Coordinates of C-alpha atoms in Angstrom, one line a residue:
M1 CA -26.3 -5.2 -59.7
P2 CA -27.0 -1.9 -58.1
Q3 CA -23.9 -0.2 -56.7
E4 CA -23.8 0.8 -53.1
K5 CA -24.2 4.5 -52.7
R6 CA -21.1 6.1 -51.2
H7 CA -21.0 9.5 -49.5
P8 CA -18.7 12.0 -51.0
P9 CA -15.7 13.1 -48.9
E10 CA -17.2 16.5 -48.4
S11 CA -20.3 15.0 -46.6
R12 CA -18.1 13.0 -44.3
A13 CA -16.0 15.9 -43.5
Q14 CA -19.2 18.0 -42.9
R15 CA -20.6 15.3 -40.5
S16 CA -17.3 15.2 -38.6
L17 CA -17.3 18.9 -38.3
E18 CA -20.8 18.9 -37.0
T19 CA -20.0 16.2 -34.5
L20 CA -17.1 18.3 -33.2
I21 CA -19.3 21.4 -33.0
I22 CA -22.0 19.6 -30.9
F23 CA -19.3 17.9 -28.8
R24 CA -17.9 21.4 -28.1
R25 CA -21.4 22.5 -27.1
S26 CA -21.7 19.4 -24.9
L27 CA -18.5 20.2 -23.2
I28 CA -19.7 23.8 -22.5
Y29 CA -23.0 22.4 -21.1
Q30 CA -21.2 19.9 -18.9
T31 CA -18.8 22.6 -17.7
K32 CA -21.8 24.6 -16.5
E33 CA -23.3 21.6 -14.9
F34 CA -20.1 20.7 -13.2
F35 CA -19.6 24.2 -11.9
Q36 CA -23.1 24.4 -10.5
N37 CA -23.1 20.9 -8.9
S38 CA -19.4 20.6 -7.9
T39 CA -18.4 20.0 -4.3
L40 CA -15.3 22.2 -4.8
H41 CA -15.3 25.3 -2.6
G42 CA -16.5 28.5 -4.3
V43 CA -16.8 27.1 -7.8
R44 CA -20.6 27.2 -7.9
Y45 CA -20.7 30.9 -7.3
I46 CA -18.5 31.6 -10.4
A47 CA -20.8 29.9 -12.8
E48 CA -24.2 30.7 -11.2
S49 CA -26.3 32.7 -13.5
G50 CA -27.5 36.1 -12.3
R51 CA -24.6 36.8 -10.0
P52 CA -23.0 40.2 -10.4
I53 CA -19.7 40.3 -12.2
G54 CA -18.0 41.7 -9.1
E55 CA -19.1 38.8 -7.0
K56 CA -18.1 36.3 -9.6
F57 CA -14.7 37.9 -9.9
M58 CA -14.3 37.8 -6.1
W59 CA -15.0 34.1 -5.9
F60 CA -12.8 33.5 -8.9
C61 CA -9.9 35.3 -7.1
F62 CA -10.5 33.3 -3.8
T63 CA -10.6 30.0 -5.7
S64 CA -7.5 30.8 -7.7
I65 CA -5.6 31.8 -4.7
G66 CA -6.6 28.6 -2.9
A67 CA -5.6 26.5 -6.0
V68 CA -2.2 28.2 -6.4
T69 CA -1.4 28.0 -2.7
A70 CA -2.3 24.3 -2.7
L71 CA -0.2 23.7 -5.8
V72 CA 2.8 25.4 -4.4
I73 CA 2.6 23.4 -1.1
I74 CA 2.1 20.2 -3.1
M75 CA 5.1 20.8 -5.3
S76 CA 7.2 21.5 -2.2
L77 CA 6.0 18.2 -0.7
W78 CA 6.8 16.4 -3.9
E79 CA 10.3 17.9 -4.0
K80 CA 10.9 16.7 -0.4
F81 CA 9.6 13.2 -1.3
Q82 CA 12.0 13.0 -4.3
T83 CA 15.1 14.4 -2.7
N84 CA 15.0 13.7 1.1
P85 CA 12.5 11.0 2.0
T86 CA 14.8 9.2 4.5
I87 CA 16.3 10.1 7.8
T88 CA 19.4 8.7 9.4
G89 CA 19.5 8.1 13.2
L90 CA 21.4 6.3 15.9
D91 CA 20.8 2.6 16.6
T92 CA 22.2 1.5 19.9
D93 CA 21.3 -2.2 19.6
F94 CA 24.9 -3.2 19.4
H95 CA 24.4 -6.7 21.0
N96 CA 23.3 -8.1 17.7
Q97 CA 26.0 -6.4 15.7
N98 CA 28.5 -8.6 13.9
V99 CA 32.0 -7.1 14.0
V100 CA 34.2 -8.1 11.1
F101 CA 37.8 -7.0 11.2
P102 CA 38.6 -4.6 8.3
T103 CA 40.4 -5.8 5.2
T104 CA 44.1 -4.8 5.4
V105 CA 46.0 -4.7 2.1
V106 CA 49.8 -4.4 2.0
C107 CA 51.3 -3.3 -1.4
P108 CA 55.1 -3.5 -1.6
E109 CA 56.8 -0.7 -3.4
A110 CA 58.7 -3.3 -5.4
A111 CA 56.1 -6.0 -6.2
F112 CA 58.6 -8.2 -8.1
D113 CA 61.3 -10.6 -7.1
H114 CA 64.7 -9.8 -8.7
D115 CA 66.0 -13.3 -8.8
K116 CA 62.7 -14.9 -9.7
T117 CA 62.1 -12.6 -12.7
Y118 CA 65.6 -12.9 -14.1
E119 CA 65.5 -16.7 -13.8
K120 CA 62.1 -16.8 -15.6
V121 CA 63.2 -14.6 -18.4
Y122 CA 66.5 -16.4 -18.8
N123 CA 64.8 -19.8 -19.1
T124 CA 61.9 -18.7 -21.4
L125 CA 62.1 -15.4 -23.3
A126 CA 65.9 -15.0 -23.5
N127 CA 66.4 -18.7 -24.3
Y128 CA 69.4 -18.9 -21.9
D129 CA 71.0 -15.7 -23.3
E130 CA 72.3 -13.5 -20.5
A131 CA 72.4 -10.3 -22.6
Q132 CA 68.8 -10.8 -23.7
A133 CA 67.8 -11.8 -20.2
Q134 CA 69.1 -8.5 -18.9
M135 CA 67.1 -6.7 -21.6
Y136 CA 63.8 -8.5 -21.2
T137 CA 63.7 -8.6 -17.3
P138 CA 62.5 -5.0 -16.8
F139 CA 59.3 -5.8 -18.9
L140 CA 58.4 -8.7 -16.6
R141 CA 59.1 -6.6 -13.5
I142 CA 56.8 -3.7 -14.7
L143 CA 54.0 -6.2 -15.2
T144 CA 53.8 -6.8 -11.4
S145 CA 52.7 -3.2 -10.9
L146 CA 50.9 -2.6 -14.2
N147 CA 48.1 0.0 -14.3
F148 CA 46.8 2.6 -16.7
E149 CA 49.6 5.0 -15.8
S150 CA 52.4 2.5 -16.5
I151 CA 50.9 0.8 -19.5
R152 CA 52.8 3.0 -22.0
D153 CA 56.1 2.1 -20.4
A154 CA 55.2 -1.6 -20.6
K155 CA 54.5 -1.2 -24.3
V156 CA 57.9 0.4 -24.9
L157 CA 59.8 -2.3 -22.9
S158 CA 58.0 -5.0 -24.8
Q159 CA 59.1 -3.9 -28.3
S160 CA 62.5 -5.6 -27.9
I161 CA 60.8 -9.0 -27.2
P162 CA 59.7 -11.2 -30.1
Q163 CA 55.8 -11.2 -30.3
N164 CA 55.7 -15.0 -30.7
L165 CA 57.4 -15.5 -27.4
L166 CA 55.0 -13.1 -25.6
D167 CA 52.0 -14.8 -27.1
A168 CA 53.0 -18.1 -25.4
Q169 CA 51.3 -16.8 -22.2
T170 CA 48.8 -14.1 -21.4
I171 CA 50.1 -10.8 -19.8
R172 CA 48.4 -11.8 -16.5
E173 CA 50.2 -15.1 -16.5
W174 CA 53.6 -13.4 -17.2
A175 CA 52.9 -11.0 -14.3
F176 CA 52.3 -13.9 -11.9
E177 CA 55.6 -15.4 -13.0
G178 CA 57.6 -12.6 -11.5
H179 CA 55.6 -11.3 -8.5
I180 CA 57.1 -11.2 -5.0
D181 CA 56.4 -14.1 -2.7
C182 CA 54.5 -13.7 0.6
K183 CA 57.5 -14.9 2.6
N184 CA 59.5 -12.0 1.3
V185 CA 56.8 -9.4 2.2
F186 CA 56.2 -10.2 5.9
V187 CA 58.5 -10.9 8.8
S188 CA 55.9 -11.9 11.4
C189 CA 52.2 -11.4 12.1
K190 CA 49.8 -11.4 15.1
Y191 CA 46.0 -11.4 15.2
R192 CA 44.1 -10.8 18.5
D193 CA 47.5 -10.9 20.2
E194 CA 48.2 -14.4 19.0
D195 CA 51.0 -15.4 16.5
I196 CA 49.6 -16.4 13.1
P197 CA 51.4 -17.6 9.9
C198 CA 51.3 -14.6 7.6
C199 CA 51.1 -16.4 4.3
E200 CA 48.0 -18.4 5.4
H201 CA 46.0 -15.3 6.2
F202 CA 47.4 -12.7 3.7
E203 CA 46.2 -13.7 0.2
P204 CA 47.8 -12.4 -3.1
I205 CA 45.6 -10.0 -5.1
Y206 CA 46.3 -8.4 -8.5
T207 CA 44.5 -5.1 -9.2
E208 CA 45.2 -1.6 -10.5
H209 CA 47.6 -1.2 -7.6
G210 CA 49.7 -4.1 -8.8
F211 CA 50.5 -7.1 -6.7
C212 CA 49.5 -6.8 -3.1
Y213 CA 48.7 -9.1 -0.1
A214 CA 45.4 -8.7 1.7
F215 CA 44.2 -9.8 5.1
N216 CA 40.5 -10.7 5.4
S217 CA 39.8 -10.0 1.7
R218 CA 36.7 -11.1 -0.2
F219 CA 38.8 -12.6 -3.0
K220 CA 42.3 -13.8 -4.0
S221 CA 43.9 -13.7 -7.4
S222 CA 45.3 -16.5 -9.5
P223 CA 46.8 -16.4 -13.1
T224 CA 43.4 -17.4 -14.6
E225 CA 40.7 -16.0 -12.2
D226 CA 39.8 -14.2 -9.0
V227 CA 38.7 -16.8 -6.4
K228 CA 36.3 -16.1 -3.6
T229 CA 37.9 -16.6 -0.1
G230 CA 36.4 -18.2 2.9
A231 CA 34.6 -16.8 5.9
P232 CA 35.9 -13.4 7.2
H233 CA 37.7 -13.0 10.4
D234 CA 35.3 -11.9 13.2
L235 CA 36.0 -10.2 16.4
Y236 CA 34.4 -10.7 19.8
E237 CA 34.1 -8.4 22.7
T238 CA 35.8 -10.9 25.0
D239 CA 38.9 -11.2 22.8
K240 CA 42.2 -10.3 24.4
K241 CA 43.0 -7.6 21.8
W242 CA 41.0 -6.3 18.8
A243 CA 44.1 -5.8 16.7
L244 CA 46.3 -7.0 13.8
F245 CA 50.0 -6.6 14.0
F246 CA 52.5 -7.4 11.2
I247 CA 56.1 -6.4 10.3
P248 CA 56.6 -5.7 6.6
N249 CA 59.9 -6.6 5.0
S250 CA 60.2 -3.6 2.7
T251 CA 58.6 -0.2 2.0
S252 CA 54.9 -0.7 1.5
S253 CA 51.6 1.1 1.2
I254 CA 48.8 0.0 3.5
F255 CA 45.1 0.2 2.8
I256 CA 42.3 -0.3 5.4
F257 CA 38.7 -0.7 4.3
S258 CA 35.5 -2.8 4.8
N259 CA 35.5 -6.5 4.0
E260 CA 32.3 -5.9 1.9
E261 CA 34.2 -3.9 -0.7
Y262 CA 36.4 -5.0 -3.7
F263 CA 39.8 -3.5 -3.7
G264 CA 40.8 -1.3 -6.7
S265 CA 41.7 2.1 -7.8
D266 CA 38.8 3.6 -5.8
F267 CA 40.9 3.3 -2.6
N268 CA 43.8 5.4 -1.5
A269 CA 46.6 4.3 0.9
Q270 CA 46.1 5.5 4.5
I271 CA 49.7 4.5 5.6
D272 CA 53.0 4.7 3.9
W273 CA 55.4 2.5 5.9
S274 CA 59.1 2.2 5.7
A275 CA 61.7 0.6 7.9
P276 CA 62.4 1.0 10.8
Q277 CA 59.1 2.8 11.6
M278 CA 56.5 1.7 14.2
V279 CA 53.1 2.8 13.1
E280 CA 50.1 2.4 15.4
V281 CA 46.7 2.9 13.8
R282 CA 43.6 3.3 16.1
I283 CA 40.4 2.8 14.1
S284 CA 36.7 3.1 14.7
K285 CA 33.8 1.5 12.8
K286 CA 30.8 3.3 11.5
N287 CA 28.1 1.1 10.0
T288 CA 25.0 2.4 8.3
Y289 CA 22.2 0.1 7.4
T290 CA 18.8 0.8 5.8
T291 CA 15.5 -0.7 6.8
D292 CA 13.4 -2.7 4.3
D293 CA 10.7 0.0 4.3
A294 CA 13.0 2.0 2.1
R295 CA 12.5 -0.5 -0.8
Q296 CA 9.2 1.3 -1.6
L297 CA 11.4 4.3 -2.7
S298 CA 13.3 4.4 -5.9
I299 CA 17.1 4.2 -6.0
G300 CA 17.4 7.8 -6.8
Q301 CA 15.2 8.8 -3.9
R302 CA 17.0 6.8 -1.2
K303 CA 20.4 7.2 -2.9
C304 CA 21.5 3.7 -2.2
I305 CA 21.1 0.1 -3.5
F306 CA 20.4 -3.0 -1.5
S307 CA 22.9 -5.8 -1.9
D308 CA 20.3 -8.1 -3.6
E309 CA 18.6 -5.4 -5.6
V310 CA 21.0 -5.1 -8.5
K311 CA 23.0 -8.1 -9.8
L312 CA 26.3 -7.2 -11.4
N313 CA 27.5 -9.3 -14.3
Y314 CA 31.1 -9.6 -13.2
F315 CA 30.5 -9.5 -9.4
P316 CA 27.2 -11.3 -8.9
D317 CA 27.7 -12.2 -5.2
A318 CA 26.4 -8.9 -3.7
Y319 CA 26.2 -5.3 -4.8
T320 CA 28.8 -2.9 -3.5
F321 CA 29.8 0.6 -4.7
S322 CA 33.4 -0.5 -5.4
S323 CA 32.4 -3.6 -7.4
C324 CA 30.0 -1.4 -9.5
M325 CA 32.7 1.1 -10.2
K326 CA 35.2 -1.6 -11.2
Q327 CA 32.6 -3.2 -13.5
C328 CA 32.0 0.2 -15.1
R329 CA 35.7 0.6 -15.9
M330 CA 35.8 -3.0 -17.2
N331 CA 32.8 -2.4 -19.5
K332 CA 34.3 0.8 -20.9
A333 CA 37.7 -0.9 -21.6
I334 CA 35.9 -3.8 -23.3
K335 CA 33.8 -1.4 -25.3
L336 CA 36.6 0.8 -26.5
C337 CA 39.4 -1.7 -26.9
K338 CA 37.5 -5.0 -27.3
C339 CA 39.5 -6.7 -24.5
N340 CA 39.8 -6.9 -20.7
P341 CA 42.9 -5.4 -19.1
P342 CA 45.1 -8.0 -17.3
F343 CA 44.9 -6.4 -13.9
Y344 CA 41.1 -6.9 -13.8
K345 CA 39.1 -10.0 -13.0
P346 CA 39.3 -12.5 -16.0
I347 CA 35.9 -12.8 -17.7
P348 CA 34.8 -15.9 -19.6
N349 CA 34.3 -15.3 -23.4
V350 CA 36.1 -12.0 -23.2
P351 CA 39.7 -11.9 -24.5
M352 CA 42.4 -10.5 -22.2
C353 CA 44.3 -7.5 -23.5
S354 CA 47.7 -8.3 -25.1
I355 CA 50.7 -6.2 -25.9
K356 CA 49.1 -5.0 -29.2
D357 CA 46.1 -3.7 -27.2
F358 CA 48.2 -1.5 -24.9
D359 CA 48.2 1.4 -27.3
C360 CA 44.4 1.4 -27.2
L361 CA 44.3 1.3 -23.4
D362 CA 46.8 4.1 -23.2
E363 CA 44.8 6.2 -25.7
F364 CA 41.5 5.8 -23.9
K365 CA 42.8 5.6 -20.3
S366 CA 41.2 8.9 -19.4
N367 CA 37.8 7.8 -20.7
I368 CA 38.1 4.4 -18.9
T369 CA 39.0 5.9 -15.6
N370 CA 36.5 8.8 -15.8
I371 CA 34.1 8.4 -12.9
K372 CA 31.5 10.7 -14.5
D373 CA 30.5 7.9 -16.8
C374 CA 29.7 5.7 -13.8
L375 CA 27.0 7.8 -12.2
Q376 CA 24.6 4.8 -12.1
C377 CA 26.7 3.4 -9.3
E378 CA 25.2 4.4 -5.9
L379 CA 26.4 3.6 -2.4
S380 CA 25.3 0.4 -0.8
C381 CA 22.4 0.6 1.6
S382 CA 24.5 -1.3 4.1
K383 CA 27.9 0.4 4.3
T384 CA 30.7 0.1 6.7
V385 CA 33.4 2.8 7.0
F386 CA 36.6 2.5 9.1
N387 CA 37.9 5.9 10.3
I388 CA 41.4 6.4 11.6
D389 CA 41.0 8.2 14.9
K390 CA 44.6 8.1 16.0
L391 CA 47.8 7.6 14.0
I392 CA 51.1 7.3 15.8
K393 CA 54.5 7.0 13.9
I394 CA 57.6 6.2 15.9
S395 CA 60.9 6.3 14.0
D396 CA 63.6 6.6 16.7
R397 CA 63.2 3.1 18.2
Q398 CA 65.3 0.5 16.3
D399 CA 64.0 -2.4 18.4
S400 CA 60.3 -1.7 17.7
T401 CA 59.1 -1.8 14.2
G402 CA 55.9 -2.9 12.4
V403 CA 52.3 -1.8 11.9
L404 CA 49.5 -2.2 14.5
V405 CA 45.9 -1.9 13.4
E406 CA 43.6 -1.8 16.4
F407 CA 40.1 -0.8 17.4
L408 CA 40.2 2.3 19.6
T409 CA 36.9 1.2 21.4
W410 CA 34.5 -1.6 20.9
P411 CA 31.8 -0.6 18.3
I412 CA 28.6 0.2 20.1
I413 CA 26.8 2.5 17.7
R414 CA 25.2 1.9 14.3
Y415 CA 23.4 4.3 12.1
K416 CA 20.0 3.4 10.8
R417 CA 18.4 4.9 7.7
E418 CA 14.6 4.7 7.6
V419 CA 11.8 6.2 5.6
L420 CA 10.7 9.6 6.8
F421 CA 8.2 10.4 4.0
G422 CA 6.7 7.5 2.1
W423 CA 4.0 7.0 -0.4
V424 CA 1.2 6.9 2.2
D425 CA 2.5 10.0 3.9
L426 CA 2.7 11.8 0.5
L427 CA -0.9 10.7 -0.3
V428 CA -2.2 11.9 3.1
S429 CA -0.4 15.2 2.7
F430 CA -1.7 15.8 -0.8
G431 CA -5.2 15.0 0.3
G432 CA -5.1 17.2 3.4
I433 CA -3.7 20.2 1.4
A434 CA -6.2 19.8 -1.4
S435 CA -9.1 19.4 1.0
L436 CA -8.1 22.4 3.1
F437 CA -7.8 24.9 0.3
L438 CA -10.2 23.5 -2.3
G439 CA -12.4 20.8 -0.8
F440 CA -10.9 18.4 -3.3
S441 CA -10.8 14.6 -2.9
L442 CA -10.2 11.5 -5.0
L443 CA -13.9 11.3 -5.9
S444 CA -13.7 14.9 -7.0
G445 CA -11.1 13.9 -9.5
V446 CA -13.3 11.0 -10.7
E447 CA -16.2 13.4 -11.0
I448 CA -14.1 15.7 -13.2
I449 CA -13.2 12.8 -15.5
Y450 CA -16.8 11.6 -15.6
Y451 CA -18.2 15.0 -16.5
F452 CA -15.8 15.8 -19.3
T453 CA -15.4 12.4 -20.9
L454 CA -18.2 9.8 -20.3
R455 CA -21.1 12.3 -19.7
A456 CA -20.0 14.6 -22.5
C457 CA -19.7 11.8 -25.0
C458 CA -23.0 10.2 -24.0
M459 CA -24.8 13.5 -24.4
V460 CA -23.5 13.8 -28.0
Y461 CA -25.1 10.5 -28.9
K462 CA -28.2 10.5 -26.7
N463 CA -29.2 14.2 -26.9
R464 CA -27.8 15.0 -30.4
K465 CA -31.1 16.7 -31.5
E466 CA -31.3 18.9 -28.4
L467 CA -27.6 20.0 -28.9
Y468 CA -28.4 20.9 -32.5
E469 CA -31.3 23.0 -31.4
I470 CA -29.3 24.8 -28.7
E471 CA -26.5 25.5 -31.1
E472 CA -28.9 26.8 -33.8
K473 CA -30.7 28.9 -31.2
I474 CA -27.5 30.5 -30.0
R475 CA -26.4 31.3 -33.6
Q476 CA -29.7 33.0 -34.4
E477 CA -29.9 34.9 -31.1
P478 CA -28.8 38.6 -31.5
P479 CA -26.1 39.8 -29.2
P480 CA -27.4 41.4 -26.0
K481 CA -27.7 45.2 -25.8
I482 CA -25.2 47.0 -23.7
D483 CA -26.9 49.3 -21.1
L484 CA -24.7 52.2 -20.0
K485 CA -27.4 53.8 -17.9
L486 CA -26.7 54.3 -14.2
S487 CA -29.6 52.5 -12.6
L488 CA -30.3 50.2 -9.7
K489 CA -29.8 46.6 -10.7
S490 CA -30.5 43.2 -9.0
H491 CA -29.3 39.7 -9.6
N492 CA -32.7 38.2 -8.9
P493 CA -35.0 38.1 -11.9
R494 CA -38.8 38.4 -11.6
V495 CA -41.2 35.8 -12.7
G496 CA -42.4 36.6 -16.1
D497 CA -39.7 39.0 -17.0
T498 CA -37.7 38.4 -20.1
P499 CA -34.0 38.6 -19.3
T500 CA -31.9 40.6 -21.7
S501 CA -28.5 40.1 -20.0
A502 CA -27.0 38.6 -16.9
V503 CA -28.2 41.6 -14.8
L504 CA -31.9 42.7 -14.7
K505 CA -33.5 46.1 -13.8
V506 CA -35.8 46.2 -10.8
K507 CA -39.4 47.2 -11.6
P508 CA -41.7 48.9 -9.1
A509 CA -44.1 46.6 -7.3
E510 CA -47.6 46.5 -8.9
E511 CA -50.8 46.1 -7.0
S512 CA -53.3 43.7 -8.2
A513 CA -56.2 41.9 -6.5
G514 CA -55.7 38.2 -5.8
T515 CA -52.0 38.2 -6.6
N516 CA -48.9 38.1 -4.5
P517 CA -48.2 41.7 -3.4
L518 CA -44.4 41.0 -3.8
G519 CA -44.8 41.3 -7.5
G520 CA -44.7 37.6 -8.3
Y521 CA -41.2 37.1 -6.8
Q522 CA -40.8 34.2 -4.5
R523 CA -37.9 32.0 -3.5
K524 CA -37.4 28.6 -5.0
Y525 CA -38.5 26.6 -2.0
E526 CA -40.8 29.3 -0.4
K527 CA -44.5 28.5 -0.4
D528 CA -47.2 31.1 -1.2
Y529 CA -49.6 31.3 1.7
S530 CA -51.7 34.1 0.3
L531 CA -54.4 31.8 -1.1
N532 CA -54.6 29.8 2.1
T533 CA -55.3 32.8 4.2
K534 CA -58.0 34.1 1.9
N535 CA -59.8 30.8 2.3
Y536 CA -60.0 31.3 6.0
F537 CA -61.4 34.8 5.9
K538 CA -64.1 36.0 3.5
T539 CA -63.1 39.6 3.9
P540 CA -59.6 40.8 4.4
K541 CA -58.9 42.4 7.7
V542 CA -57.6 45.9 7.8
V543 CA -54.6 46.7 10.0
P544 CA -55.1 50.1 11.8
D545 CA -52.7 52.7 10.6
Y546 CA -52.5 54.6 13.9
G547 CA -52.4 57.9 12.1
Y548 CA -49.3 57.0 10.0
T549 CA -51.2 56.2 6.8
S550 CA -50.9 58.8 4.0
K551 CA -53.7 59.5 1.6
T552 CA -51.6 58.4 -1.4
K553 CA -49.8 55.0 -1.4
N554 CA -46.3 54.7 -2.5
S555 CA -46.1 51.7 -4.8
W556 CA -42.4 51.2 -4.0
T557 CA -42.9 50.7 -0.2
T558 CA -46.6 50.0 0.5
Y559 CA -48.0 46.5 0.3
D560 CA -51.2 44.9 1.6
H561 CA -50.1 42.7 4.4
S562 CA -53.6 41.8 5.5
Q563 CA -53.6 38.3 4.0
Y564 CA -50.7 37.4 6.3
M565 CA -52.8 38.2 9.4
P566 CA -54.6 35.5 11.2

């Protein structure tokens, strides 16, 4: 059976090399074709054969300057589109604005109940031993204000307690056993100038600030979970008073922020209250919302996230900056210590940190609380901020004490963020700049791709023989001679002359009967009427010289114009 003839590797490599050579020649040919037929301004004069070098260089400079200028302007527009594509303005349509009273959190300085903690320790951990109860009680009290700063102290206080007794409950459950009751935190409360039961409106929350009580909060805490609360407290313009008044029972820190946010270590106390002070806080609301047109932009461009755009694992209701930051800290704690700290929201299938994990939390507390690792958290596209416009503290009136949080004026202004420079504006700007400086359009880009891909490849396969011949002819052609003589040159070749370089010498005009007196040169689309005129007249007419004719003709300047006369 005859074996199939195989080509040696050298012949395959040779053929591949030849294909690359003719493809290179095809690209050179298509480059010339593109330059000669392109619609880009000034390009055709650069590649046109016969043009003087100075003229080509001039058009090359003009085209390059136009391209560089267009590129610089386009890059500045792109930078603007990436960094500042939105604008924030005033929106005075306040009639449709929903005014929600801000969340007001009261954190007592002593978040534990003395009698309650002692009784709980005496009945459980101390096993009815008064000496041990006195020793174990400080541990239970510090749990009510547990955070990353006090976690080392909690570890030290727990060393005297048997581990099997502590494992009977989680650290979070032990903290709830000794926290202060609501009735011991508030004396009385008023909302919209009407008396309200404090403990029905102030819910307990357990966070990095310890045990606190919050009015109009999004959630409330329990020993096993954080529960979502009901509808927030709204305000109406017709209300008697847009205020909340309460009298704390002990020294407390007071936080005021939007109902949309989750309370945590991201917030700082605006008021430090102690008896018998009277503190009046006048606040103003500033709400900023973003139109839906901004969704066409990336998060990095608009620098905000819509509430339904990113779904957080631990706070799936709606995205907020504070919930994102809290989830980031929780993720780092779980990653580093393999457990969730007790003052964070309990997570299913994730163990809660116990006493033995406190060493790990204390070691990595700087890593967990470092905000630089949470740069993916952006502000919410709908954000409300409450500013304190006036703060009055009165300490010399014994009969007047408490905290008053009140709107200074009714909110009538919102801020609206909308798209200033979108994708359509960017496309129009790019097209206008490219067309102004270069005459470039989208079809010009398609034309460039067509010339240097499809057309070049098709020429390799359809005109392979011609490309071989051109390549061989160029190889065999000797290099052009360099003429250093100072002589008059022209860029227009004569018919019948053999060009030796890109610039040709001008020859004197030759006289011959029956030929064009312009020496055979005529423009591409100019007709030769010399034969037509000779058909009309058998003998050429002679133009009178009026005494200006010399006896000898100058071949450089004298021509027979009689054939052009009627």
